[in-house]
Short mmCIF file of C-alpha atoms in Angstrom, two decimals:
data_model
loop_
_atom_site.label_atom_id
_atom_site.label_comp_id
_atom_site.label_asym_id
_atom_site.label_seq_id
_atom_site.Cartn_x
_atom_site.Cartn_y
_atom_site.Cartn_z
CA UNK O 1163 -33.77 15.37 15.78
CA UNK O 1164 -34.14 13.32 12.60
CA UNK O 1165 -31.56 14.31 9.99
CA UNK O 1166 -32.55 14.44 6.34
CA UNK O 1167 -30.90 11.74 4.22
CA UNK O 1168 -28.19 13.92 2.51
CA UNK O 1169 -27.43 15.57 5.88
CA UNK O 1170 -27.06 12.17 7.55
CA UNK O 1171 -24.81 10.97 4.72
CA UNK O 1172 -22.62 14.06 5.08
CA UNK O 1173 -22.44 13.61 8.85
CA UNK O 1174 -21.29 9.97 8.40
CA UNK O 1175 -18.72 11.10 5.81
CA UNK O 1176 -17.50 13.80 8.24
CA UNK O 1177 -17.05 11.23 11.03
CA UNK O 1178 -15.28 8.87 8.62
CA UNK O 1179 -12.82 11.57 7.44
CA UNK O 1180 -12.26 13.13 10.88
CA UNK O 1181 -12.08 9.88 12.87
CA UNK O 1182 -9.21 9.61 15.34
CA UNK O 1183 -6.29 7.78 13.72
CA UNK O 1184 -3.70 9.00 16.24
CA UNK O 1185 -1.60 12.14 16.48
CA UNK O 1186 1.49 10.22 15.32
CA UNK O 1187 2.12 6.78 13.83
CA UNK O 1188 4.97 4.48 12.87
CA UNK O 1189 4.45 1.51 10.51
CA UNK O 1190 6.60 -1.19 8.96
CA UNK O 1191 4.84 -2.25 5.79
CA UNK O 1192 5.20 -4.90 3.12
CA UNK O 1193 3.44 -4.38 -0.22
CA UNK O 1194 2.99 -7.22 -2.71
CA UNK O 1195 1.77 -6.42 -6.24
CA UNK O 1196 0.88 -8.83 -9.06
CA UNK O 1197 -1.35 -9.49 -12.05
CA UNK O 1198 -4.33 -11.61 -10.98
CA UNK O 1199 -6.84 -14.11 -12.28
CA UNK O 1200 -10.08 -15.23 -10.70
CA UNK O 1201 -10.66 -18.87 -9.79
CA UNK O 1202 -13.83 -19.98 -8.04
CA UNK O 1203 -14.64 -16.41 -7.03
CA UNK O 1204 -11.18 -15.88 -5.51
CA UNK O 1205 -8.31 -13.79 -6.88
CA UNK O 1206 -4.87 -15.32 -7.26
CA UNK O 1207 -1.59 -13.94 -8.58
CA UNK O 1208 -1.16 -15.07 -12.18
CA UNK O 1209 2.19 -13.38 -12.81
CA UNK O 1210 5.33 -12.84 -10.77
CA UNK O 1211 4.64 -10.85 -7.60
CA UNK O 1212 6.78 -7.83 -6.72
CA UNK O 1213 7.46 -7.30 -3.02
CA UNK O 1214 8.67 -4.09 -1.38
CA UNK O 1215 9.17 -3.20 2.27
CA UNK O 1216 9.11 0.31 3.69
CA UNK O 1217 8.85 2.26 6.92
CA UNK O 1218 6.33 5.07 7.37
CA UNK O 1219 5.90 7.81 9.94
CA UNK O 1220 3.17 10.43 10.21
CA UNK O 1221 2.43 13.35 12.50
CA UNK O 1222 -0.39 15.86 12.95
CA UNK O 1223 1.01 19.39 12.68
CA UNK O 1224 -0.17 23.00 12.46
CA UNK O 1225 -1.56 25.37 15.13
CA UNK O 1226 -4.51 23.08 15.91
CA UNK O 1227 -2.87 19.82 14.70
CA UNK O 1228 -5.26 19.92 11.74
CA UNK O 1229 -2.65 19.20 9.02
CA UNK O 1230 -0.72 15.94 8.58
CA UNK O 1231 2.77 15.14 7.29
CA UNK O 1232 3.87 11.64 6.34
CA UNK O 1233 7.11 10.05 5.15
CA UNK O 1234 7.64 6.55 3.69
CA UNK O 1235 11.11 5.14 2.90
CA UNK O 1236 11.85 1.87 1.05
CA UNK O 1237 14.38 -0.52 2.59
CA UNK O 1238 13.82 -3.53 0.28
CA UNK O 1239 14.56 -4.39 -2.52
CA UNK O 1240 18.20 -3.24 -2.20
CA UNK O 1241 18.20 -1.43 -5.56
CA UNK O 1242 15.37 0.85 -4.37
CA UNK O 1243 16.61 1.33 -0.79
CA UNK O 1244 16.33 4.96 0.29
CA UNK O 1245 13.60 5.86 -2.23
CA UNK O 1246 11.21 8.06 -0.27
CA UNK O 1247 7.73 9.55 -0.51
CA UNK O 1248 6.78 12.69 1.43
CA UNK O 1249 3.22 13.99 1.75
CA UNK O 1250 1.59 16.97 3.43
CA UNK O 1251 -2.19 17.18 3.78
CA UNK O 1252 -3.91 20.43 4.64
CA UNK O 1253 -7.24 20.82 6.40
CA UNK O 1254 -7.91 24.23 4.85
CA UNK O 1255 -10.48 24.11 2.00
CA UNK O 1256 -8.92 24.76 -1.39
CA UNK O 1257 -5.38 23.91 -0.25
CA UNK O 1258 -4.33 20.77 -2.12
CA UNK O 1259 -2.21 17.91 -0.80
CA UNK O 1260 1.51 18.27 -1.59
CA UNK O 1261 3.56 15.19 -2.50
CA UNK O 1262 7.27 14.63 -3.26
CA UNK O 1263 9.32 11.63 -4.40
CA UNK O 1264 13.03 11.18 -3.66
CA UNK O 1265 15.15 8.86 -5.83
CA UNK O 1266 18.62 8.31 -4.29
CA UNK O 1267 20.20 7.32 -7.64
CA UNK O 1268 19.35 10.78 -9.00
CA UNK O 1269 19.81 12.53 -5.62
CA UNK O 1270 16.72 14.49 -6.51
CA UNK O 1271 13.59 15.41 -4.54
CA UNK O 1272 10.84 15.83 -7.12
CA UNK O 1273 7.44 17.39 -6.48
CA UNK O 1274 4.57 15.26 -7.82
CA UNK O 1275 2.25 17.54 -9.73
CA UNK O 1276 -0.60 17.14 -12.20
CA UNK O 1277 -0.03 18.19 -15.83
CA UNK O 1278 -2.27 21.19 -15.20
CA UNK O 1279 -4.09 22.71 -12.23
CA UNK O 1280 -7.28 21.21 -13.62
CA UNK O 1281 -6.22 17.60 -14.09
CA UNK O 1282 -5.62 14.65 -11.72
CA UNK O 1283 -2.14 13.46 -10.73
CA UNK O 1284 -0.87 10.33 -12.44
CA UNK O 1285 1.40 7.64 -11.02
CA UNK O 1286 1.32 5.23 -8.12
CA UNK O 1287 3.00 4.76 -4.74
CA UNK O 1288 6.18 2.66 -5.13
CA UNK O 1289 4.79 0.94 -8.26
CA UNK O 1290 1.75 -0.50 -6.44
CA UNK O 1291 -1.88 -0.20 -7.52
CA UNK O 1292 -2.37 2.63 -4.99
CA UNK O 1293 -2.47 5.87 -6.96
CA UNK O 1294 -1.09 9.12 -5.55
CA UNK O 1295 -4.63 10.49 -5.38
CA UNK O 1296 -5.84 7.40 -3.44
CA UNK O 1297 -3.72 8.41 -0.44
CA UNK O 1298 -4.59 12.11 -0.40
CA UNK O 1299 -6.65 13.11 2.61
CA UNK O 1300 -10.26 13.69 1.58
CA UNK O 1301 -11.92 17.01 2.38
CA UNK O 1302 -15.59 16.77 3.32
CA UNK O 1303 -16.51 19.82 1.22
CA UNK O 1304 -15.02 18.34 -1.98
CA UNK O 1305 -17.90 15.87 -2.38
CA UNK O 1306 -21.67 15.55 -2.18
CA UNK O 1307 -22.98 12.50 -0.35
CA UNK O 1308 -26.00 10.23 -0.22
CA UNK O 1309 -26.85 7.28 2.01
CA UNK O 1310 -27.58 4.20 -0.11
CA UNK O 1311 -28.45 1.93 2.80
CA UNK O 1312 -26.80 -0.42 5.27
CA UNK O 1313 -25.03 -3.76 4.95
CA UNK O 1314 -22.96 -6.13 7.08
CA UNK O 1315 -19.40 -6.57 5.73
CA UNK O 1316 -17.00 -9.05 7.40
CA UNK O 1317 -19.36 -9.19 10.37
CA UNK O 1318 -19.41 -5.41 10.78
CA UNK O 1319 -22.66 -3.41 10.32
CA UNK O 1320 -21.86 -0.63 7.83
CA UNK O 1321 -23.42 2.46 6.29
CA UNK O 1322 -23.18 2.58 2.49
CA UNK O 1323 -22.25 6.10 1.37
CA UNK O 1324 -22.14 7.29 -2.24
CA UNK O 1325 -20.01 10.34 -3.04
CA UNK O 1326 -19.68 12.53 -6.13
CA UNK O 1327 -16.96 15.16 -6.58
CA UNK O 1328 -18.15 18.77 -6.62
CA UNK O 1329 -17.68 20.90 -9.76
CA UNK O 1330 -14.46 22.32 -8.26
CA UNK O 1331 -13.04 18.91 -7.27
CA UNK O 1332 -14.12 16.97 -10.40
CA UNK O 1333 -11.28 18.07 -12.77
CA UNK O 1334 -8.65 17.15 -10.13
CA UNK O 1335 -9.77 13.54 -9.69
CA UNK O 1336 -9.75 10.65 -12.14
CA UNK O 1337 -12.81 9.19 -10.39
CA UNK O 1338 -16.41 10.10 -11.15
CA UNK O 1339 -17.98 8.42 -8.13
CA UNK O 1340 -17.16 6.51 -4.95
CA UNK O 1341 -19.14 4.06 -2.82
CA UNK O 1342 -17.90 3.40 0.74
CA UNK O 1343 -18.94 0.85 3.35
CA UNK O 1344 -18.34 2.64 6.66
CA UNK O 1345 -18.21 0.66 9.93
CA UNK O 1346 -20.91 2.03 12.25
CA UNK O 1347 -18.83 1.39 15.38
CA UNK O 1348 -15.45 2.85 14.34
CA UNK O 1349 -16.22 4.89 11.17
CA UNK O 1350 -13.39 2.99 9.48
CA UNK O 1351 -13.96 2.34 5.77
CA UNK O 1352 -14.22 -1.45 5.44
CA UNK O 1353 -14.64 -1.49 1.67
CA UNK O 1354 -14.83 1.11 -1.09
CA UNK O 1355 -15.45 1.14 -4.83
CA UNK O 1356 -14.05 3.84 -7.13
CA UNK O 1357 -15.68 4.45 -10.52
CA UNK O 1358 -14.42 6.39 -13.53
CA UNK O 1359 -16.29 9.25 -15.18
CA UNK O 1360 -18.14 6.77 -17.41
CA UNK O 1361 -19.45 5.01 -14.28
CA UNK O 1362 -17.23 1.94 -14.81
CA UNK O 1363 -15.78 0.24 -11.72
CA UNK O 1364 -12.02 0.93 -11.64
CA UNK O 1365 -10.83 -0.14 -8.17
CA UNK O 1366 -12.04 -1.84 -5.03
CA UNK O 1367 -10.29 -1.31 -1.66
CA UNK O 1368 -10.72 -3.83 1.17
CA UNK O 1369 -9.65 -3.15 4.78
CA UNK O 1370 -8.92 -6.42 6.59
CA UNK O 1371 -7.36 -7.67 9.84
CA UNK O 1372 -8.73 -4.80 11.91
CA UNK O 1373 -7.16 -4.42 15.34
CA UNK O 1374 -7.64 -1.89 18.14
CA UNK O 1375 -4.27 -0.32 19.05
CA UNK O 1376 -4.19 2.31 21.84
CA UNK O 1377 -7.97 2.58 21.51
CA UNK O 1378 -7.79 3.27 17.75
CA UNK O 1379 -9.14 0.91 15.06
CA UNK O 1380 -6.36 0.06 12.60
CA UNK O 1381 -6.65 -1.97 9.41
CA UNK O 1382 -3.48 -4.08 9.23
CA UNK O 1383 -4.19 -5.23 5.67
CA UNK O 1384 -5.29 -3.20 2.69
CA UNK O 1385 -6.13 -5.02 -0.54
CA UNK O 1386 -6.44 -2.91 -3.68
CA UNK O 1387 -7.96 -4.54 -6.77
CA UNK O 1388 -7.56 -2.69 -10.08
CA UNK O 1389 -10.35 -4.05 -12.31
CA UNK O 1390 -9.08 -2.11 -15.32
CA UNK O 1391 -5.58 -3.56 -15.65
CA UNK O 1392 -6.28 -6.79 -13.69
CA UNK O 1393 -3.56 -6.10 -11.10
CA UNK O 1394 -3.79 -6.03 -7.32
CA UNK O 1395 -1.72 -4.96 -4.32
CA UNK O 1396 -1.71 -6.25 -0.76
CA UNK O 1397 -0.38 -3.79 1.80
CA UNK O 1398 0.40 -5.47 5.10
CA UNK O 1399 1.36 -3.65 8.31
CA UNK O 1400 3.98 -5.79 10.05
CA UNK O 1401 4.60 -3.36 12.90
CA UNK O 1402 2.39 -0.49 14.10
CA UNK O 1403 2.92 2.13 16.81
CA UNK O 1404 0.49 4.97 17.51
CA UNK O 1405 0.88 8.19 19.55
CA UNK O 1406 4.62 7.84 20.15
CA UNK O 1407 7.04 10.82 20.15
CA UNK O 1408 8.22 11.63 16.60
CA UNK O 1409 10.38 14.74 16.07
CA UNK O 1410 9.21 17.12 13.33
CA UNK O 1411 12.80 17.24 12.01
CA UNK O 1412 12.20 13.74 10.56
CA UNK O 1413 9.85 15.20 7.97
CA UNK O 1414 12.00 17.96 6.48
CA UNK O 1415 13.91 17.65 3.22
CA UNK O 1416 17.18 16.85 5.00
CA UNK O 1417 15.63 13.75 6.60
CA UNK O 1418 14.36 12.63 3.18
CA UNK O 1419 17.70 13.06 1.39
CA UNK O 1420 20.27 12.35 4.15
CA UNK O 1421 19.95 8.70 5.23
CA UNK O 1422 22.63 9.02 7.97
CA UNK O 1423 20.73 11.91 9.58
CA UNK O 1424 17.42 10.05 9.24
CA UNK O 1425 18.83 6.87 10.81
CA UNK O 1426 20.24 8.85 13.76
CA UNK O 1427 16.70 10.05 14.52
CA UNK O 1428 14.73 6.88 13.67
CA UNK O 1429 16.27 4.65 16.36
CA UNK O 1430 14.13 6.16 19.11
CA UNK O 1431 10.99 6.00 16.98
CA UNK O 1432 11.49 2.31 16.21
#
């Protein structure tokens, strides 16, 4: 049966969002952020680069493992050690992602919220160019989709999908449109462009160094280029484990705030 173009686009988007990324994961990540300039079509750091290292864990939870919880904790630089980011994504339509930040100097776990229920969140993950809303799990029903065509990116045949937020989603996002290059074989997003409400290109995301781990396609490098402020971040996975046992106790508020308790549990995960 031949699907109509918007139906096919939605089906591709569904497979992209619902693709298997493992029931649990553990990552050791380095993120480098700097101002950039372009030379001969290539981007180079023009200012001093900031480097941070952190560990992340995630786990599918809920009655049908449809929700996801994730925790990231900085270990370098030393003055930010123990700073943590906790996120819970819900599969249920209308239930928004919840995010918290823990700053050890203040001994405070703070919920990240938008100024109003009808505005997007502001701020970025650990001072990188990855905004809090960039890492929220997308819900298929929050967008309308169209198939723009096909293109080969980094040797991978891709679908090109354009997405617009629905009337309900639009006030909660700072983006007016997205264009994604979705790998036909794995449904991994190889590249994506995010535009503002005036249709100006704000950010480009590149997924590089793709490796199959336990049968799952994983991008070990994410490059985020912010065209607006001329800054970029490189997020590099230095260690990846998928589908390993991770206790749910590692995601509660005690694990976020109590480093001794967290360390006692993390040894087995590592």
